[in-house]
PDB file of C-alpha atoms in Angstrom:
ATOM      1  CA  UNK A   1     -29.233 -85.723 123.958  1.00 95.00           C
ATOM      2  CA  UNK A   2     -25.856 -85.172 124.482  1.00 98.00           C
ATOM      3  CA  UNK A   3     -22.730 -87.496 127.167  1.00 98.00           C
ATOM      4  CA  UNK A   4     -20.143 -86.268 128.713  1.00 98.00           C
ATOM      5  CA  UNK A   5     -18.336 -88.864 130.233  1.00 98.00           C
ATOM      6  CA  UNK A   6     -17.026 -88.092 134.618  1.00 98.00           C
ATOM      7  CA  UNK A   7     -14.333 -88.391 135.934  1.00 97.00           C
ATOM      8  CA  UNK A   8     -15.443 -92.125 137.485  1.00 97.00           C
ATOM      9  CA  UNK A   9     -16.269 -93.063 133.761  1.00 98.00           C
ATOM     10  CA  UNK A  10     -19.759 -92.644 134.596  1.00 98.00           C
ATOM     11  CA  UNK A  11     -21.638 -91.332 131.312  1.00 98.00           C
ATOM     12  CA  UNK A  12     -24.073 -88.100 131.763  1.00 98.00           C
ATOM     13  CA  UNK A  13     -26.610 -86.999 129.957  1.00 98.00           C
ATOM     14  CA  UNK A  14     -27.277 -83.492 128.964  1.00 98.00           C
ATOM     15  CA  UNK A  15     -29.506 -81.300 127.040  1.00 98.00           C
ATOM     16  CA  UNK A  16     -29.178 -77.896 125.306  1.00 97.00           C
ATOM     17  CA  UNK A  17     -31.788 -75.358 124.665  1.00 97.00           C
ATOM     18  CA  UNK A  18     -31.021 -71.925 122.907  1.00 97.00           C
ATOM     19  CA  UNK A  19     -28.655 -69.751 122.186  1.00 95.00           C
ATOM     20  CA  UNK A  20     -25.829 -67.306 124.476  1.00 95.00           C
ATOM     21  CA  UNK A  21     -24.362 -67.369 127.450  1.00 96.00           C
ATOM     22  CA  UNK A  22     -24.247 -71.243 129.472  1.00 97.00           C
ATOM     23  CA  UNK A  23     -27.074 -71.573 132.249  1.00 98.00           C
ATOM     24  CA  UNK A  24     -27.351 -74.975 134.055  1.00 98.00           C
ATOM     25  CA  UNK A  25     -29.849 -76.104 135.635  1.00 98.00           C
ATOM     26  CA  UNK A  26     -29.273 -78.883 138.910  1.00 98.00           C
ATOM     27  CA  UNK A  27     -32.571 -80.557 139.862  1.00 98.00           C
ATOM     28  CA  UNK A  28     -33.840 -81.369 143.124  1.00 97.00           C
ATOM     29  CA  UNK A  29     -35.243 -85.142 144.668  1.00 96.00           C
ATOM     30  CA  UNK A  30     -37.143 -86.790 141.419  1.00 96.00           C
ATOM     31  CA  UNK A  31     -35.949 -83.896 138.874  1.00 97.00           C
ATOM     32  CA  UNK A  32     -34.619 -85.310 135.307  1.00 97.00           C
ATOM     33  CA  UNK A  33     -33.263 -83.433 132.473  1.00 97.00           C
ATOM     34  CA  UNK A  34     -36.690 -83.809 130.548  1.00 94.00           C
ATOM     35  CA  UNK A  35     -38.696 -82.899 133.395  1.00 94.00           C
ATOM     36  CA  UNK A  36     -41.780 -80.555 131.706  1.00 94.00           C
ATOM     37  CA  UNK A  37     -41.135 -77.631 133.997  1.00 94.00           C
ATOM     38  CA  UNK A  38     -37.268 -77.724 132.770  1.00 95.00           C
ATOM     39  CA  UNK A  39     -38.415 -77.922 129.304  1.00 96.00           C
ATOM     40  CA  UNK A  40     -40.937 -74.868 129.754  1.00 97.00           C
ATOM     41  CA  UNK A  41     -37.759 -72.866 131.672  1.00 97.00           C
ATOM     42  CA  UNK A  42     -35.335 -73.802 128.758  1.00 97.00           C
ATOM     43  CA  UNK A  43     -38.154 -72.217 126.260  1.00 97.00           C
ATOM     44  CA  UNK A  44     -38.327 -69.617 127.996  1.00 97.00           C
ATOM     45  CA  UNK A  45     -35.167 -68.296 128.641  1.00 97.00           C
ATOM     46  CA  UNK A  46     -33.921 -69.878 124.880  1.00 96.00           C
ATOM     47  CA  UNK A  47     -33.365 -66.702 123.142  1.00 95.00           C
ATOM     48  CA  UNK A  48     -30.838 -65.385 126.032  1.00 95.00           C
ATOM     49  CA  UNK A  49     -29.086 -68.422 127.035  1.00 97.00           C
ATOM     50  CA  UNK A  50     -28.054 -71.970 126.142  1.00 97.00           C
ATOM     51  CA  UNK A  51     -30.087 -73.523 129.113  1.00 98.00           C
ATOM     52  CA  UNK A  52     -28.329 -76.826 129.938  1.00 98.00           C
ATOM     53  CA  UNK A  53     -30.269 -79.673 131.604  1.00 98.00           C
ATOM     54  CA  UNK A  54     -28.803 -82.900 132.520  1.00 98.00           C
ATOM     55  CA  UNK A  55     -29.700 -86.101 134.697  1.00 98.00           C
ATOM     56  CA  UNK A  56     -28.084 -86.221 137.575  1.00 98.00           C
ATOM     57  CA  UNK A  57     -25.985 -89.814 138.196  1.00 98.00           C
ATOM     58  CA  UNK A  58     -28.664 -92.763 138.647  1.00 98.00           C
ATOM     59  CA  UNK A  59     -31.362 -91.011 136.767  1.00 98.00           C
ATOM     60  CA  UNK A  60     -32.876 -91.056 133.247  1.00 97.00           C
ATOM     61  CA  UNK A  61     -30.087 -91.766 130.704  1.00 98.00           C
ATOM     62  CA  UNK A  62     -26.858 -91.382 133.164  1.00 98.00           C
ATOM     63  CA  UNK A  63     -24.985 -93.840 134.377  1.00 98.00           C
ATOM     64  CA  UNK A  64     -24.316 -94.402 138.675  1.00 97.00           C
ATOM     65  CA  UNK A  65     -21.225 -96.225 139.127  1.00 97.00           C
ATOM     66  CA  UNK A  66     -20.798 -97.249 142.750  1.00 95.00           C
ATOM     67  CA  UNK A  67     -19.852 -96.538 145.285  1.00 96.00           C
ATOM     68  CA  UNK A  68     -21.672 -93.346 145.471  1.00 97.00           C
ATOM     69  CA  UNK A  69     -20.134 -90.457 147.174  1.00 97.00           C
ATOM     70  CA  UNK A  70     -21.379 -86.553 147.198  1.00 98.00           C
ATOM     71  CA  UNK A  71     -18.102 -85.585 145.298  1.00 98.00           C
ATOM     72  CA  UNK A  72     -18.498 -87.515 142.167  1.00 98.00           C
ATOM     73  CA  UNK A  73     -21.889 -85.502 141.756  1.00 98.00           C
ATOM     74  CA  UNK A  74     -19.267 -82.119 141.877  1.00 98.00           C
ATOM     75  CA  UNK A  75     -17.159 -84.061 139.168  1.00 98.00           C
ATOM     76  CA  UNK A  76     -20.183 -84.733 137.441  1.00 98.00           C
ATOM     77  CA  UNK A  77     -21.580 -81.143 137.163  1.00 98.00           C
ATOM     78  CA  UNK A  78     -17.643 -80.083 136.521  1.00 98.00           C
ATOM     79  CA  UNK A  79     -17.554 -82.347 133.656  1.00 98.00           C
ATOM     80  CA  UNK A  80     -21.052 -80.846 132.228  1.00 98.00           C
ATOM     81  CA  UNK A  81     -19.487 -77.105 132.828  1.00 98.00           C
ATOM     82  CA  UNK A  82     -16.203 -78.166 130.712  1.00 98.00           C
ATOM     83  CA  UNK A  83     -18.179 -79.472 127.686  1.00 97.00           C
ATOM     84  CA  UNK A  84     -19.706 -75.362 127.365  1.00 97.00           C
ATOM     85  CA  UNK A  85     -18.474 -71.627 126.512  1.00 92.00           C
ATOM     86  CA  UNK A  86     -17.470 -70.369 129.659  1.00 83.00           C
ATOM     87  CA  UNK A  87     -17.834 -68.058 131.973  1.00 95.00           C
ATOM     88  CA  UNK A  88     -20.946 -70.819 133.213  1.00 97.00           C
ATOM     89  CA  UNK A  89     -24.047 -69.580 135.442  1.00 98.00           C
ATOM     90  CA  UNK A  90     -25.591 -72.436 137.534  1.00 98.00           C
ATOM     91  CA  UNK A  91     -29.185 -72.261 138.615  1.00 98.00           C
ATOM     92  CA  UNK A  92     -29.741 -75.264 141.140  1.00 98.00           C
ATOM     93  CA  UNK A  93     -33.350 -76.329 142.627  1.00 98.00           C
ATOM     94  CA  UNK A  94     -34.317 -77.483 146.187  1.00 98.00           C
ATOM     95  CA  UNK A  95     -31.580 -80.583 147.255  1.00 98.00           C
ATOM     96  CA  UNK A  96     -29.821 -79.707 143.737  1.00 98.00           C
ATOM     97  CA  UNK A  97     -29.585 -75.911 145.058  1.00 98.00           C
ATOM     98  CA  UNK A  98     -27.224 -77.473 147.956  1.00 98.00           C
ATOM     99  CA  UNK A  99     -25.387 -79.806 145.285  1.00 98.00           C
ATOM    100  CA  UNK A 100     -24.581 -76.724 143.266  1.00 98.00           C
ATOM    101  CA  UNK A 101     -23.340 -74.898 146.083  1.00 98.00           C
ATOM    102  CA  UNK A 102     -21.284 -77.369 147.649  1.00 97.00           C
ATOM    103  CA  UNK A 103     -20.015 -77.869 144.032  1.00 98.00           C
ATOM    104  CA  UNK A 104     -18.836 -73.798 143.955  1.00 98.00           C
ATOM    105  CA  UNK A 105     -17.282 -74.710 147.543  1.00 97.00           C
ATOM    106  CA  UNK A 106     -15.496 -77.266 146.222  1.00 97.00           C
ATOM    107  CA  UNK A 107     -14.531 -75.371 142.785  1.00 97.00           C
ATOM    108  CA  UNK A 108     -16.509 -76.167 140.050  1.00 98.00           C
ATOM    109  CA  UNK A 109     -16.098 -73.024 138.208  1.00 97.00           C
ATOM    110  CA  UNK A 110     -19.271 -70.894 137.616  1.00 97.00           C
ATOM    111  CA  UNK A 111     -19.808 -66.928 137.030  1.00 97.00           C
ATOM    112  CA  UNK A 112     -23.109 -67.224 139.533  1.00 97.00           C
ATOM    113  CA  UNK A 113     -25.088 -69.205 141.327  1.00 98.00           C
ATOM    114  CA  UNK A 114     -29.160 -68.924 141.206  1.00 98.00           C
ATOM    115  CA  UNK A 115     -30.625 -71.391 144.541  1.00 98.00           C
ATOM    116  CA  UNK A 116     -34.432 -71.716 144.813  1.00 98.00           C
ATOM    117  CA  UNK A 117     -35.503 -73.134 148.047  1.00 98.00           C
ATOM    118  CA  UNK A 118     -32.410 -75.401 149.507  1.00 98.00           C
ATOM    119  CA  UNK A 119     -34.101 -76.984 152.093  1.00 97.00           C
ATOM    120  CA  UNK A 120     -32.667 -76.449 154.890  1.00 98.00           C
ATOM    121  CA  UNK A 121     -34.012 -76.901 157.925  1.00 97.00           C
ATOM    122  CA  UNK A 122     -32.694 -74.338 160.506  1.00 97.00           C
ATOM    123  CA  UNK A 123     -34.973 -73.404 163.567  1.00 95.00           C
ATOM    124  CA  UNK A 124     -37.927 -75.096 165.337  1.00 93.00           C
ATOM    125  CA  UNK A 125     -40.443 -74.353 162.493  1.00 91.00           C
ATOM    126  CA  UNK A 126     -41.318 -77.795 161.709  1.00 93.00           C
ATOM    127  CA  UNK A 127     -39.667 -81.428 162.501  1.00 95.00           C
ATOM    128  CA  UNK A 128     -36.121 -81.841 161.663  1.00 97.00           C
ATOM    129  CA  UNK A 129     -35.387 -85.007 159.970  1.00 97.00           C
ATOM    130  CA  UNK A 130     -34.489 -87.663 162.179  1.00 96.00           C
ATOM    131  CA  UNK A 131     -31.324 -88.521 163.032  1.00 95.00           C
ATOM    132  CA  UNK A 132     -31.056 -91.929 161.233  1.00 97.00           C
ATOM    133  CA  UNK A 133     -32.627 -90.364 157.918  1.00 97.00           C
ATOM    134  CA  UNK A 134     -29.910 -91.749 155.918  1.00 97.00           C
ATOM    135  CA  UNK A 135     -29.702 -95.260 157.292  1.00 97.00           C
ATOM    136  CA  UNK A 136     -33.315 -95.911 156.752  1.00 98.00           C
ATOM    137  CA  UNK A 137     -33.882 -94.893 152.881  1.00 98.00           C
ATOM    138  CA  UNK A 138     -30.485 -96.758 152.749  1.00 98.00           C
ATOM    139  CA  UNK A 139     -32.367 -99.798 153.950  1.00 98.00           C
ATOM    140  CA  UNK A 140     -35.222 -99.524 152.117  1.00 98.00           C
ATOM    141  CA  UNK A 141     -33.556 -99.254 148.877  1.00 98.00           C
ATOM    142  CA  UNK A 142     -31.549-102.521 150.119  1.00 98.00           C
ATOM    143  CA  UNK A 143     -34.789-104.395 150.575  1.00 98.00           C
ATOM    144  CA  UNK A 144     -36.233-103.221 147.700  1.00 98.00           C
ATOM    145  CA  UNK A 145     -39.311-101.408 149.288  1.00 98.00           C
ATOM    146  CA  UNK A 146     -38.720 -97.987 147.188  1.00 98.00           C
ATOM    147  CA  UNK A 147     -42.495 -96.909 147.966  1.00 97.00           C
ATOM    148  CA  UNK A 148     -41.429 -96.741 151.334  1.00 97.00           C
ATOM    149  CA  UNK A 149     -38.458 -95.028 150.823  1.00 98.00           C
ATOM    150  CA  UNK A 150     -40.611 -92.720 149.161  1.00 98.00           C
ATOM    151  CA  UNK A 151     -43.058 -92.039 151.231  1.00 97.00           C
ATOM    152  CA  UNK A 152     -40.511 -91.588 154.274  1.00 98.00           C
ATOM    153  CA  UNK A 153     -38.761 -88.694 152.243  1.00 98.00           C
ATOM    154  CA  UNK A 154     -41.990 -87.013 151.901  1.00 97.00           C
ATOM    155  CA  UNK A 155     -43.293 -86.977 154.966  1.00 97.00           C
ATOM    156  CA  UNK A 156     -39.948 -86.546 156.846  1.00 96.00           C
ATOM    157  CA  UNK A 157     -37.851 -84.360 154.911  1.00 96.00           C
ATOM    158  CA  UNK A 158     -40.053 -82.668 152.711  1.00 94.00           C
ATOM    159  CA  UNK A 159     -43.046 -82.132 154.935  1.00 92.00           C
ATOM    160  CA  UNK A 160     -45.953 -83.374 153.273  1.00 93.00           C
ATOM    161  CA  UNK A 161     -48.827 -84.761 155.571  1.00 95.00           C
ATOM    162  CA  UNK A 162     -49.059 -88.830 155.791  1.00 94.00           C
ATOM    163  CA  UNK A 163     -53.022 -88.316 154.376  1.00 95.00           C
ATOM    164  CA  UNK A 164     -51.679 -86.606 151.410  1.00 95.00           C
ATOM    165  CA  UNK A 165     -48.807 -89.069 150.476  1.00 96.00           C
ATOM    166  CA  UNK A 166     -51.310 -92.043 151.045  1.00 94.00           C
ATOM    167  CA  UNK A 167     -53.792 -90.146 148.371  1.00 94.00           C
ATOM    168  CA  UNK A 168     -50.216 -89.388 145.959  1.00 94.00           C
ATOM    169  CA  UNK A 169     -49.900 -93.291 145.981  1.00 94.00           C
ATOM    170  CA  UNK A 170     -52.480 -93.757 143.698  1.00 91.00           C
ATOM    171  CA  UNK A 171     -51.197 -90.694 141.092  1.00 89.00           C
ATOM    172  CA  UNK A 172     -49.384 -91.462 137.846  1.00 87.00           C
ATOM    173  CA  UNK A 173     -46.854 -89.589 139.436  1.00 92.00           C
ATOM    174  CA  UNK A 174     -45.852 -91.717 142.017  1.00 96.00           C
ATOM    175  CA  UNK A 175     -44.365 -94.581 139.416  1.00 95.00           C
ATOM    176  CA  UNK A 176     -41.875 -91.575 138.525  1.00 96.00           C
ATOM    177  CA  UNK A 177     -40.911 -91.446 141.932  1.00 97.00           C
ATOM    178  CA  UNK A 178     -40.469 -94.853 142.496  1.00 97.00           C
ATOM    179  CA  UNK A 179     -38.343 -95.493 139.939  1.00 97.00           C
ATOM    180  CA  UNK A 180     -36.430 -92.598 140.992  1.00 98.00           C
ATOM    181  CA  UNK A 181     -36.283 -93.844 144.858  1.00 98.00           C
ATOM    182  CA  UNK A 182     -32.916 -95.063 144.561  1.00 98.00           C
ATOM    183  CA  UNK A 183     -31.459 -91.513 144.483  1.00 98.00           C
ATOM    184  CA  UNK A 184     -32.961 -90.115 147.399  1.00 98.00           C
ATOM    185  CA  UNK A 185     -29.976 -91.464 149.669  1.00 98.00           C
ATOM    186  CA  UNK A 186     -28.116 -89.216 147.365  1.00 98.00           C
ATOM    187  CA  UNK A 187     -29.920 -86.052 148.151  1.00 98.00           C
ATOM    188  CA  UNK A 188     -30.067 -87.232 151.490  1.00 98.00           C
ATOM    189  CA  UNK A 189     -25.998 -86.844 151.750  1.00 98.00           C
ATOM    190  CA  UNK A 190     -25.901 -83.935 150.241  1.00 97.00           C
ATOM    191  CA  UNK A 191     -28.564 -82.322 152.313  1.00 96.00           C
ATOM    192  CA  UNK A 192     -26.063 -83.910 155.363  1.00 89.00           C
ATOM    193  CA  UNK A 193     -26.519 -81.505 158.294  1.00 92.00           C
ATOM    194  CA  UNK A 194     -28.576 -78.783 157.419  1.00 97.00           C
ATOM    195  CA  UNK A 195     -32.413 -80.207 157.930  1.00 97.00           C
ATOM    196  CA  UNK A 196     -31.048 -81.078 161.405  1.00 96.00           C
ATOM    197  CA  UNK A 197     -32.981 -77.906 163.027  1.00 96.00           C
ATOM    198  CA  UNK A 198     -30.048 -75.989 164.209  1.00 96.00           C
ATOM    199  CA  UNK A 199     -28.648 -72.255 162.480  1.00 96.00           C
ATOM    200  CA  UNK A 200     -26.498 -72.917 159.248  1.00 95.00           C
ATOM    201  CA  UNK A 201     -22.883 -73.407 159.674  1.00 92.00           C
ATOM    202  CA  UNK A 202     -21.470 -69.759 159.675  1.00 87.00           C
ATOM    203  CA  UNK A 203     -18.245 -71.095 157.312  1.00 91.00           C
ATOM    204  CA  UNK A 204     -19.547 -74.004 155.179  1.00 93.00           C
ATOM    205  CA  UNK A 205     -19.732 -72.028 152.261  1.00 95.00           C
ATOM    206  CA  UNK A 206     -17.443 -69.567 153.092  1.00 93.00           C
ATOM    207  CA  UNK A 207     -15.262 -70.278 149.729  1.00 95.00           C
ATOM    208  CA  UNK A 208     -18.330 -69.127 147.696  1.00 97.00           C
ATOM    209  CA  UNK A 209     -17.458 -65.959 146.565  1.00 96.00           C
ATOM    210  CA  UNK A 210     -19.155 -65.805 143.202  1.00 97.00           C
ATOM    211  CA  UNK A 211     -22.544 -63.547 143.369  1.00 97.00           C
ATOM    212  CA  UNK A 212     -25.247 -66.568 144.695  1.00 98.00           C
ATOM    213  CA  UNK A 213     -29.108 -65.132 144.432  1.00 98.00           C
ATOM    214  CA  UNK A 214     -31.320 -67.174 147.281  1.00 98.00           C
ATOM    215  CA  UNK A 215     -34.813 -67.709 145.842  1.00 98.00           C
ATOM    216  CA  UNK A 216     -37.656 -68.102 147.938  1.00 97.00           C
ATOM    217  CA  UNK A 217     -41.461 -68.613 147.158  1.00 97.00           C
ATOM    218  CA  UNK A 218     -44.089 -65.918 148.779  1.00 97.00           C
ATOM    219  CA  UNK A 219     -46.331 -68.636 149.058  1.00 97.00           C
ATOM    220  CA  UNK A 220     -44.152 -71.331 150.486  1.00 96.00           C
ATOM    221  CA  UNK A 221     -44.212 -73.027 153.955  1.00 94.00           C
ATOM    222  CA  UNK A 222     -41.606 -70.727 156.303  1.00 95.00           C
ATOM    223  CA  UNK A 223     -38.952 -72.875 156.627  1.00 95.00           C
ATOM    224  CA  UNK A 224     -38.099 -73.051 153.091  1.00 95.00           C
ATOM    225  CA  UNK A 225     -38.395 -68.780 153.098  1.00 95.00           C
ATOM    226  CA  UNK A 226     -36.199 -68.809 156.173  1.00 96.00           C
ATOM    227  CA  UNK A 227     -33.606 -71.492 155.004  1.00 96.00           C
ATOM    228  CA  UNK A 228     -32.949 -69.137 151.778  1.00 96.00           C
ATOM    229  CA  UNK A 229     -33.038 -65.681 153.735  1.00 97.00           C
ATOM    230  CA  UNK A 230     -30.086 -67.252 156.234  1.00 97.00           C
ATOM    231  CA  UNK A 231     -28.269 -68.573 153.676  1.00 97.00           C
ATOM    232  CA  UNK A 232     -27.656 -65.001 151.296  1.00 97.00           C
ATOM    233  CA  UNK A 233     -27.423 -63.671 155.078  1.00 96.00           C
ATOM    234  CA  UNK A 234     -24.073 -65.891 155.104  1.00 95.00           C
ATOM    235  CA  UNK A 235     -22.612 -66.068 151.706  1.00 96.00           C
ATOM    236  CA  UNK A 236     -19.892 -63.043 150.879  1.00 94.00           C
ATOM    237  CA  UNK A 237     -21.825 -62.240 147.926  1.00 96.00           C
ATOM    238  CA  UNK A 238     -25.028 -63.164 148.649  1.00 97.00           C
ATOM    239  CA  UNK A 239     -28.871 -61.958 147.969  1.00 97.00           C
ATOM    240  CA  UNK A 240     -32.103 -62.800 148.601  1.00 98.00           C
ATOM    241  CA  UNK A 241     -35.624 -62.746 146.430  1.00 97.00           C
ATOM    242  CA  UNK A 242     -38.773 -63.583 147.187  1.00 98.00           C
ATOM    243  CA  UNK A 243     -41.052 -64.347 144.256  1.00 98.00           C
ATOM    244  CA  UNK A 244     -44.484 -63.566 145.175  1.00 97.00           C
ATOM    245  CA  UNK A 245     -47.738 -66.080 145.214  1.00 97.00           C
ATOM    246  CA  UNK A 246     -44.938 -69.219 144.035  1.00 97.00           C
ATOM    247  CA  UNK A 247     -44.319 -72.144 146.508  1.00 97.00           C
ATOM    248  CA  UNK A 248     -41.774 -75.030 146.190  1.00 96.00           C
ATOM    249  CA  UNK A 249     -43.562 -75.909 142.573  1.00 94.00           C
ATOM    250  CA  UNK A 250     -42.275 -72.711 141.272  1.00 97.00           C
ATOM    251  CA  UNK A 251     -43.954 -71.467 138.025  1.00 97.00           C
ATOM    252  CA  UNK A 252     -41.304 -71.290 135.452  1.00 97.00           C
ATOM    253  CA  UNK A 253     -42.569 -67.812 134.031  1.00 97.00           C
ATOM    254  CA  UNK A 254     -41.890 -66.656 136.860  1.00 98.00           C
ATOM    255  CA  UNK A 255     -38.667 -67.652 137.589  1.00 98.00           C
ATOM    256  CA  UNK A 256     -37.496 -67.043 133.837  1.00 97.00           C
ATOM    257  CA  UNK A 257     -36.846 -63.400 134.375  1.00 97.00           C
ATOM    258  CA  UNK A 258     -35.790 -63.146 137.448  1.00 97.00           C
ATOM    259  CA  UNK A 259     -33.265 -65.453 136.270  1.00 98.00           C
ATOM    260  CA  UNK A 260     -32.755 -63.658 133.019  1.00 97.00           C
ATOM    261  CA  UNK A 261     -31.825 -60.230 135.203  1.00 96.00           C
ATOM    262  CA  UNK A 262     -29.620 -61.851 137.599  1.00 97.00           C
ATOM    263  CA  UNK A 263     -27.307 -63.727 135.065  1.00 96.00           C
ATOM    264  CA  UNK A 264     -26.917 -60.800 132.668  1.00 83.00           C
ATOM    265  CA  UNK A 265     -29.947 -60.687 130.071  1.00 46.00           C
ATOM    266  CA  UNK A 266     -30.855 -57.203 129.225  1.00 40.00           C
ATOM    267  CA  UNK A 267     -34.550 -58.041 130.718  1.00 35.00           C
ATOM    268  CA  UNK A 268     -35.099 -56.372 133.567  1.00 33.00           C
ATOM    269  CA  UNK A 269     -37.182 -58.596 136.411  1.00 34.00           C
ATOM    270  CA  UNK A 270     -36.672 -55.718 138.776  1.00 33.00           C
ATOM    271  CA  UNK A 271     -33.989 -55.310 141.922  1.00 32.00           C
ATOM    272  CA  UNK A 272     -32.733 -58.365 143.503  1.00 34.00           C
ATOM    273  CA  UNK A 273     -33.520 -57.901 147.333  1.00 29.00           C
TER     274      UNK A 273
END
């Protein structure tokens, strides 16, 4: 493990895997620097790249100075990006797609941008989330009832079923996402807008001009296809991949070379479409 300290003074915590060009990876609601699937990604992809994982402010072995505020997270992935060889590719997944991409709007330098399944929330497909999203994980967390906060981000932003998250309370898993449940007002901001049910912005990200590859799963529930086909639809240099059979729990083999062709491996994964 490795700190870089942000521009706030908060202290982040990164890891590197391999050797060659920088790749960072963001991670979505609950994702930490030593999540398993990160680890099995960094293998992966170790003999091409110097995969980069790092916890994201308030998680694992970083700091989360308050107050909290969407831009410190840029500063945070800018500080991670100055500590490596440039040029830096970013690959960011689900809610830490968005971060990365608001982070290249804001400019944090990268050479590319890989997004897998920003969930964005664009048509009448399912439920958007409801208007006072925000200001009830905020009050959760207040009162301290982070399996509520929880469960309310699963069932109203990410679309699980109530039955299922009532049978995910008794997993091993759930502890990790408890103790992760003060963050979700964090993804929550960043995802600000764009789970509302309405078409993306047309100019959000209209400063992106750096080559951004929009990963969706073949497998996945249709808004999270649809959210990543509109969004390389908008983007200057924008495509769009589906990954056959994969959902939102994307295997990392096959994401590796997909990843590996986009950000300039000699392994082909085949034509980005």
């Amino acid at each position: 493990m490795e700190k870089v300290v942000s521009r706030d003074g908060t202290a982040i915590a990164y890891d590197r895997t391999g050797e060659g060009p920088a790749l960072v990876l963001v991670g979505g609601a609950y994702q930490v620097r030593d999540d398993p699937r990160w680890g099995v990604l960094a293998r992966l992809l170790a003999d091409r790249f110097t995969v980069v994982t790092y916890d994201r402010r308030g998680r694992g072995d970083s700091g989360d100075t308050a107050p909290y505020a969407v831009e410190r997270e840029f500063e945070d992935l800018a500080a991670v990006i100055a500590e490596l060889d440039g040029p830096v590719r970013v690959m960011g997944m689900s809610s830490g797609a968005v971060l990365a991409l608001e982070a290249a709007a804001h400019g944090v330098p990268m050479k590319e941008l890989t997004v897998y399944e920003p969930p964005f929330v664009i048509d009448d497909s399912r439920p958007p989330v409801p208007a006072d999203y925000v200001a009830r994980l905020d009050e959760a967390i207040a009162e301290g009832r982070r399996d509520d906060a929880v469960a309310f981000m699963l069932t109203a932003a990410a679309g699980v079923p109530a039955e299922i998250v009532e049978h995910m309370r008794a997993s091993g898993l759930w502890n990790h996402f408890a103790a992760l449940a003060h963050t979700l007002p964090y993804d929550a901001r960043i995802m600000d807008g764009t789970m509302s049910g309405r078409p993306l912005p047309a100019d959000r990200w209209a400063a992106v001009r750096i080559p951004v590859l929009a990963l969706g799963g073949g497998a996945s529930d249709p808004w999270l296809q649809s959210g990543a086909r509109a969004l390389a639809a908008l983007l200057p240099a924008g495509l769009h991949r589906t990954l056959d059979g994969q959902t939102h729990d994307v295997d990392p083999a096959a994401l590796a070379p997909v990843l590996a062709e986009f950000h300039g491996s000699e392994q082909s994964a085949g034509p980005a479409v």
